[in-house]
């Protein structure tokens, strides 16, 4: 069997969903299809949540209706008989409206997962109904009952063994050749919905591939494959046809937006190849990530991570930071979910580069209990793999560099935003 994942951009319009149906109808293998929420629905659901958390039930409903209407417009354009699509999705709209009117916004992260996960439920119901209407019989699955996670709401970790038992019970290719489930969402053991972190649908596809021993996992994207840099930021980008798992995990971790960083491990562990293929031109090969490649990457790879903060901490009692307080500092950062993308230390201070997110101020406050804390924000972190002086010159000249690290093969430059 194979796993196909279609992201938000692929399902943002009726035309995109028709394209999925075309791609799927050409597949002879058994298929597990993972789908994200449509277009920018997850962002829109976050706005609904904000009103809900402020107990502004009317405002939340009004914003939800906008989301619903967006889905209804797609249904009206997509189906021969639009009641087929509406019948699939209206019960979910009703269920969520009831929750929004009656529910209480207590814990932000828990409510986030309960509410925002509907984006994927809406999209999969519509895609499943449309595939069926267009002749690809399939079975829709609610991944909240199949992907078992811990209770780390908004960034839940998958419990592989429990999930495998449930998934194997639910998926039987002698009964159905095509299964379709939501990316990004699961539930803890009590059944409370959880999500796996923004852009987490790639990760779901990899987890499903691992648990069902897929022959391959394919992520269909609105790009020609993996490039050596983001073409929206850098000029003269080139296509990389093959990457190793190691290349891919380093790129994703450095902030290359092509795949979610957690995607690689479940695939590497079972040596399952990951294809990244262009949704708009399905006959093209795209890129493949696998254990070994014939051709090592021979161009510098550039990854720019924006909205970074450099945090420098120093123990208040002048003790050596690496000996006394490293684990404490990291425990605090971990608790506040800060993603550390670079570390540098001296005798009595340690500097880390982290994403600027809503957890940052809480972490800085808590670090302030034991450390003297300084920080600089509005920074960007450029990572270059396959470094040479020429590319360093081209990408960093004239820039204010706050910190740099260089090895033989790679370099990292933390700079003021342009
Ligand atoms: N819909 C979720 C998001 O936008 C997950 C995903 O698309 O991968 O983050
Ligand atoms: Mg996406």
XYZ file of C-alpha atoms and ligand atoms in Angstrom:
428
model
C 0.000 0.000 0.000
C 0.935 3.611 -0.484
C 0.212 6.766 1.502
C -0.709 9.967 -0.324
C -0.923 13.284 1.495
C -2.683 16.318 0.070
C -2.066 19.629 1.844
C -4.252 22.676 2.320
C -3.235 24.241 -0.989
C -4.335 21.107 -2.887
C -7.818 21.183 -1.378
C -8.379 24.935 -1.322
C -10.703 24.877 -4.352
C -13.094 22.650 -6.253
C -10.504 22.446 -9.022
C -7.899 21.121 -6.578
C -10.251 18.422 -5.295
C -11.045 17.391 -8.869
C -7.316 17.046 -9.420
C -7.053 14.761 -6.366
C -9.783 12.591 -7.856
C -7.867 12.430 -11.151
C -4.616 11.468 -9.403
C -6.326 8.867 -7.228
C -8.244 7.285 -10.100
C -4.933 6.530 -11.816
C -3.579 4.499 -8.866
C -3.830 0.724 -8.866
C -2.348 0.144 -5.406
C -4.158 0.188 -2.123
C -4.153 3.742 -0.878
C -4.342 5.595 2.422
C -5.057 9.269 1.750
C -4.225 11.924 4.358
C -5.799 15.355 3.841
C -5.260 18.750 5.524
C -7.837 21.433 6.137
C -8.874 23.426 3.061
C -6.715 26.403 2.157
C -6.294 28.707 5.134
C -9.043 27.078 7.196
C -6.755 26.336 10.168
C -5.931 30.050 10.476
C -9.624 30.897 10.191
C -10.456 28.358 12.904
C -7.874 29.997 15.165
C -9.846 33.242 14.775
C -13.073 31.416 15.710
C -11.265 30.045 18.750
C -10.120 33.500 19.857
C -13.713 34.730 20.068
C -14.778 31.513 21.779
C -12.050 31.917 24.418
C -13.283 35.455 25.114
C -16.761 33.971 25.665
C -17.914 35.918 22.616
C -20.162 33.094 21.426
C -21.995 35.220 18.853
C -18.703 36.457 17.376
C -17.351 32.912 17.232
C -20.472 31.661 15.449
C -20.311 34.537 12.990
C -16.724 33.635 12.109
C -17.534 29.942 11.920
C -20.337 30.720 9.466
C -17.733 32.343 7.192
C -15.702 29.135 7.314
C -18.816 27.066 6.638
C -19.791 29.242 3.685
C -16.351 28.828 2.162
C -16.840 25.054 2.329
C -20.393 25.300 0.997
C -19.206 27.314 -1.999
C -16.670 24.632 -2.838
C -19.333 21.934 -2.464
C -21.709 23.817 -4.755
C -19.042 24.035 -7.439
C -17.736 20.507 -6.995
C -20.587 18.045 -6.837
C -22.987 17.046 -9.561
C -25.539 16.741 -6.767
C -24.528 19.222 -4.073
C -26.772 17.636 -1.453
C -24.282 14.725 -1.412
C -21.540 17.052 -0.188
C -23.838 18.942 2.149
C -25.137 15.751 3.740
C -21.545 14.766 4.462
C -20.529 17.981 6.172
C -23.651 19.608 7.707
C -23.740 17.296 10.770
C -20.175 18.411 11.593
C -21.121 22.091 11.246
C -24.076 21.508 13.586
C -21.956 19.615 16.119
C -19.337 22.368 16.240
C -21.929 25.158 16.450
C -23.467 23.409 19.446
C -20.079 23.193 21.133
C -19.375 26.858 20.452
C -22.711 27.976 21.871
C -22.683 25.712 24.926
C -18.998 25.119 25.590
C -16.733 26.974 27.986
C -13.323 28.211 26.918
C -11.146 27.189 29.848
C -7.769 25.796 28.797
C -6.598 27.469 25.563
C -4.538 24.567 24.204
C -7.182 21.940 24.959
C -9.951 24.039 23.384
C -7.701 24.727 20.411
C -7.456 21.042 19.612
C -11.111 20.368 20.178
C -12.188 23.184 17.883
C -9.471 23.668 15.262
C -9.416 19.928 14.425
C -12.773 20.370 12.678
C -10.966 21.941 9.722
C -9.590 18.531 8.763
C -12.906 16.794 9.515
C -14.726 19.144 7.102
C -12.188 18.715 4.326
C -11.961 14.928 4.509
C -15.734 14.515 4.527
C -16.007 16.584 1.380
C -13.091 14.879 -0.390
C -14.345 11.429 0.576
C -17.874 12.158 -0.677
C -16.530 13.600 -3.910
C -14.216 10.656 -4.578
C -17.174 8.351 -4.049
C -19.352 10.413 -6.393
C -16.659 10.288 -9.042
C -16.255 6.513 -8.833
C -13.412 6.008 -6.323
C -15.177 4.068 -3.590
C -13.468 4.782 -0.291
C -13.781 4.540 3.466
C -13.642 7.715 5.604
C -11.896 7.392 8.969
C -12.023 9.635 12.025
C -8.372 9.866 13.023
C -9.362 11.124 16.471
C -10.200 7.527 17.264
C -7.136 6.022 15.566
C -4.087 8.199 16.236
C -3.493 7.928 19.978
C -1.380 10.694 21.476
C -0.272 12.035 24.827
C -2.058 15.085 26.250
C 0.463 17.662 25.110
C -2.287 19.688 23.462
C -1.348 21.563 20.271
C 1.869 19.589 19.931
C 0.880 16.097 20.900
C 3.236 13.134 20.578
C 1.914 10.020 18.888
C 1.854 6.757 20.828
C 2.932 4.465 18.066
C 1.975 1.103 19.603
C -1.545 2.076 20.652
C -2.119 3.803 17.323
C -0.922 0.777 15.398
C -3.362 -1.564 17.121
C -6.275 0.738 16.308
C -5.213 1.584 12.787
C -4.633 -2.045 11.819
C -8.068 -2.936 13.111
C -9.707 -0.133 11.129
C -7.857 -0.598 7.843
C -8.531 -3.748 5.834
C -7.613 -3.493 2.180
C -9.588 -6.612 1.332
C -12.678 -4.547 2.231
C -11.699 -1.181 0.728
C -8.909 -0.194 -1.605
C -8.956 3.442 -0.518
C -9.043 4.873 2.999
C -9.138 8.572 3.742
C -8.268 10.240 7.052
C -7.381 13.632 8.492
C -3.839 14.812 8.902
C -2.804 16.812 11.972
C -5.340 15.388 14.435
C -5.631 12.575 16.964
C -6.845 12.166 20.529
C -5.440 11.231 23.893
C -6.347 7.958 25.551
C -9.434 9.561 27.135
C -10.640 10.626 23.702
C -9.954 14.363 24.034
C -8.990 15.637 20.571
C -5.355 16.662 20.110
C -3.332 18.198 17.284
C 0.240 17.465 16.275
C 1.550 21.006 15.690
C 0.990 23.364 12.756
C 1.699 21.785 9.396
C 1.432 18.425 11.152
C -0.371 16.595 8.349
C 2.935 15.559 6.814
C 3.777 13.951 10.104
C 0.458 12.062 10.129
C 1.239 10.710 6.662
C 4.628 9.480 7.876
C 3.128 7.908 11.001
C 0.478 6.102 8.950
C 3.176 4.952 6.511
C 5.226 3.563 9.367
C 2.315 1.874 11.150
C 0.927 0.242 8.022
C 4.366 -0.583 6.538
C 3.717 1.437 3.404
C 5.776 0.879 0.299
C 6.129 4.669 0.015
C 4.674 7.944 1.230
C 3.974 10.762 -1.239
C 3.390 14.363 -0.262
C 1.686 16.229 -3.116
C 2.623 19.893 -2.974
C 2.282 23.043 -5.033
C 6.026 23.031 -5.781
C 8.046 21.142 -8.408
C 9.764 19.096 -5.689
C 12.503 20.013 -3.240
C 14.586 23.020 -4.226
C 17.913 24.170 -2.786
C 16.227 27.303 -1.420
C 12.823 28.927 -1.129
C 12.204 30.591 -4.520
C 10.125 33.309 -2.823
C 13.271 34.456 -1.023
C 16.284 33.445 -3.132
C 17.044 33.716 -6.838
C 18.315 30.988 -9.168
C 17.015 28.052 -7.171
C 17.695 24.533 -8.440
C 15.746 21.307 -8.099
C 17.197 18.530 -5.912
C 15.959 15.170 -7.221
C 17.270 12.959 -4.395
C 18.050 13.547 -0.723
C 19.011 11.276 2.128
C 16.959 11.136 5.323
C 19.857 12.893 7.004
C 19.845 15.763 4.488
C 16.089 16.060 4.806
C 15.925 16.079 8.589
C 18.636 18.747 8.783
C 16.852 20.895 6.224
C 13.469 20.547 7.874
C 14.891 21.254 11.316
C 16.672 24.373 10.087
C 13.320 25.709 8.954
C 12.969 24.615 5.314
C 9.204 24.791 4.946
C 9.008 21.899 2.549
C 8.208 19.228 5.146
C 7.416 19.119 8.831
C 10.610 18.236 10.780
C 8.999 15.289 12.570
C 8.100 13.622 9.273
C 11.429 11.961 8.618
C 11.930 9.785 11.699
C 8.948 7.404 11.252
C 9.995 6.875 7.637
C 13.715 6.471 8.300
C 12.938 3.923 11.002
C 11.311 1.667 8.424
C 13.334 2.823 5.417
C 10.216 3.991 3.598
C 10.919 6.432 0.749
C 9.219 9.827 0.850
C 8.268 11.398 -2.472
C 7.538 15.111 -2.779
C 5.616 15.547 -6.013
C 4.074 18.494 -7.873
C 0.316 18.498 -7.496
C -0.068 20.640 -10.598
C 1.938 18.300 -12.853
C 1.454 14.763 -11.531
C 3.478 13.191 -14.325
C 6.700 14.833 -13.086
C 8.910 12.907 -10.679
C 9.494 15.619 -8.066
C 12.005 14.643 -5.380
C 12.605 11.556 -3.294
C 14.007 11.256 0.226
C 15.509 7.862 1.048
C 18.359 6.084 2.822
C 21.082 6.565 0.231
C 21.325 8.512 -2.998
C 23.452 8.088 -6.074
C 24.049 11.798 -6.434
C 25.010 13.815 -3.358
C 23.656 17.369 -3.328
C 26.204 19.472 -5.181
C 24.785 22.963 -4.675
C 24.649 25.034 -1.498
C 21.323 24.653 0.272
C 19.920 27.803 1.892
C 17.320 27.900 4.636
C 16.060 31.112 6.128
C 14.190 30.959 9.415
C 12.434 34.209 10.214
C 11.131 35.778 13.392
C 13.971 34.551 15.593
C 15.074 35.755 18.992
C 18.552 35.472 20.488
C 18.283 34.839 24.212
C 21.391 35.071 26.394
C 21.232 33.847 29.964
C 23.794 34.076 32.721
C 23.518 32.433 36.149
C 22.956 35.122 38.742
C 25.651 33.677 41.032
C 28.428 33.764 38.392
C 28.671 29.948 38.266
C 29.887 28.090 35.167
C 26.862 27.738 32.978
C 27.682 24.385 31.356
C 28.438 22.683 34.643
C 25.708 24.040 36.864
C 22.710 25.288 34.985
C 22.476 23.915 31.469
C 19.885 21.261 32.253
C 17.820 23.678 34.314
C 17.758 26.270 31.541
C 16.737 23.659 28.972
C 14.065 22.204 31.230
C 12.455 25.647 31.440
C 12.668 26.167 27.668
C 11.261 22.731 27.024
C 8.396 23.292 29.443
C 7.501 26.477 27.550
C 7.840 24.693 24.195
C 10.603 26.909 22.901
C 12.238 25.392 19.841
C 15.958 25.945 20.124
C 17.539 26.232 16.695
C 21.092 27.172 17.729
C 23.201 27.092 20.892
C 26.419 28.881 21.785
C 28.106 28.948 25.168
C 30.882 30.715 27.028
C 32.140 30.291 30.592
C 29.217 31.918 32.331
C 26.645 32.483 29.641
C 24.675 30.535 27.119
C 22.954 31.952 24.068
C 20.143 30.228 22.231
C 18.213 31.139 19.152
C 14.484 30.394 19.387
C 11.297 31.073 17.433
C 9.409 34.139 18.609
C 6.037 32.698 19.600
C 3.342 33.172 22.174
C 5.199 31.046 24.730
C 8.347 33.192 24.702
C 7.449 35.744 27.377
C 6.441 33.029 29.864
C 9.763 31.285 29.326
C 11.754 34.508 29.718
C 9.920 35.279 32.962
C 10.679 31.877 34.403
C 14.318 31.938 33.273
C 14.576 35.308 35.008
C 14.143 33.564 38.375
C 17.612 32.011 38.176
C 19.339 33.827 35.359
C 20.095 37.276 34.130
C 18.303 37.303 30.780
C 18.987 39.453 27.711
C 17.439 39.104 24.307
C 17.384 40.548 20.795
C 14.359 40.048 18.572
C 13.514 40.683 14.890
C 16.284 38.373 13.724
C 16.549 35.749 11.022
C 18.677 32.638 10.986
C 20.296 31.646 7.711
C 21.576 28.073 7.498
C 23.846 27.142 4.595
C 24.650 23.498 3.893
C 27.417 22.879 1.409
C 29.004 26.182 2.358
C 31.644 28.131 0.395
C 32.958 31.673 0.681
C 31.186 32.789 -2.442
C 27.730 31.888 -1.167
C 28.481 33.424 2.242
C 29.472 36.642 0.514
C 26.335 36.631 -1.640
C 23.930 36.009 1.192
C 25.386 37.913 4.126
C 27.359 40.882 2.839
C 26.184 44.184 4.243
C 24.110 42.428 6.896
C 24.427 42.850 10.659
C 25.432 39.437 11.971
C 24.886 38.887 15.704
C 26.239 35.369 15.835
C 27.732 32.885 13.395
C 28.823 29.272 13.531
C 30.699 27.443 10.840
C 31.877 23.873 10.275
C 33.497 22.466 7.155
C 30.181 21.665 5.517
C 27.723 24.129 6.941
C 27.297 27.563 8.420
C 24.661 29.413 10.388
C 24.280 33.175 10.521
C 21.960 34.971 12.871
C 21.247 38.370 11.373
C 19.041 41.418 11.873
C 15.963 41.208 9.662
C 16.333 43.168 6.452
N -4.144 22.194 8.733
C -2.992 22.209 9.602
C -2.236 23.508 9.462
O -2.576 24.326 8.635
C -2.098 21.046 9.404
C -1.464 20.945 8.033
O -1.942 21.545 7.084
O -0.485 20.247 7.898
O -1.278 23.710 10.171
Mg -0.136 22.586 4.891
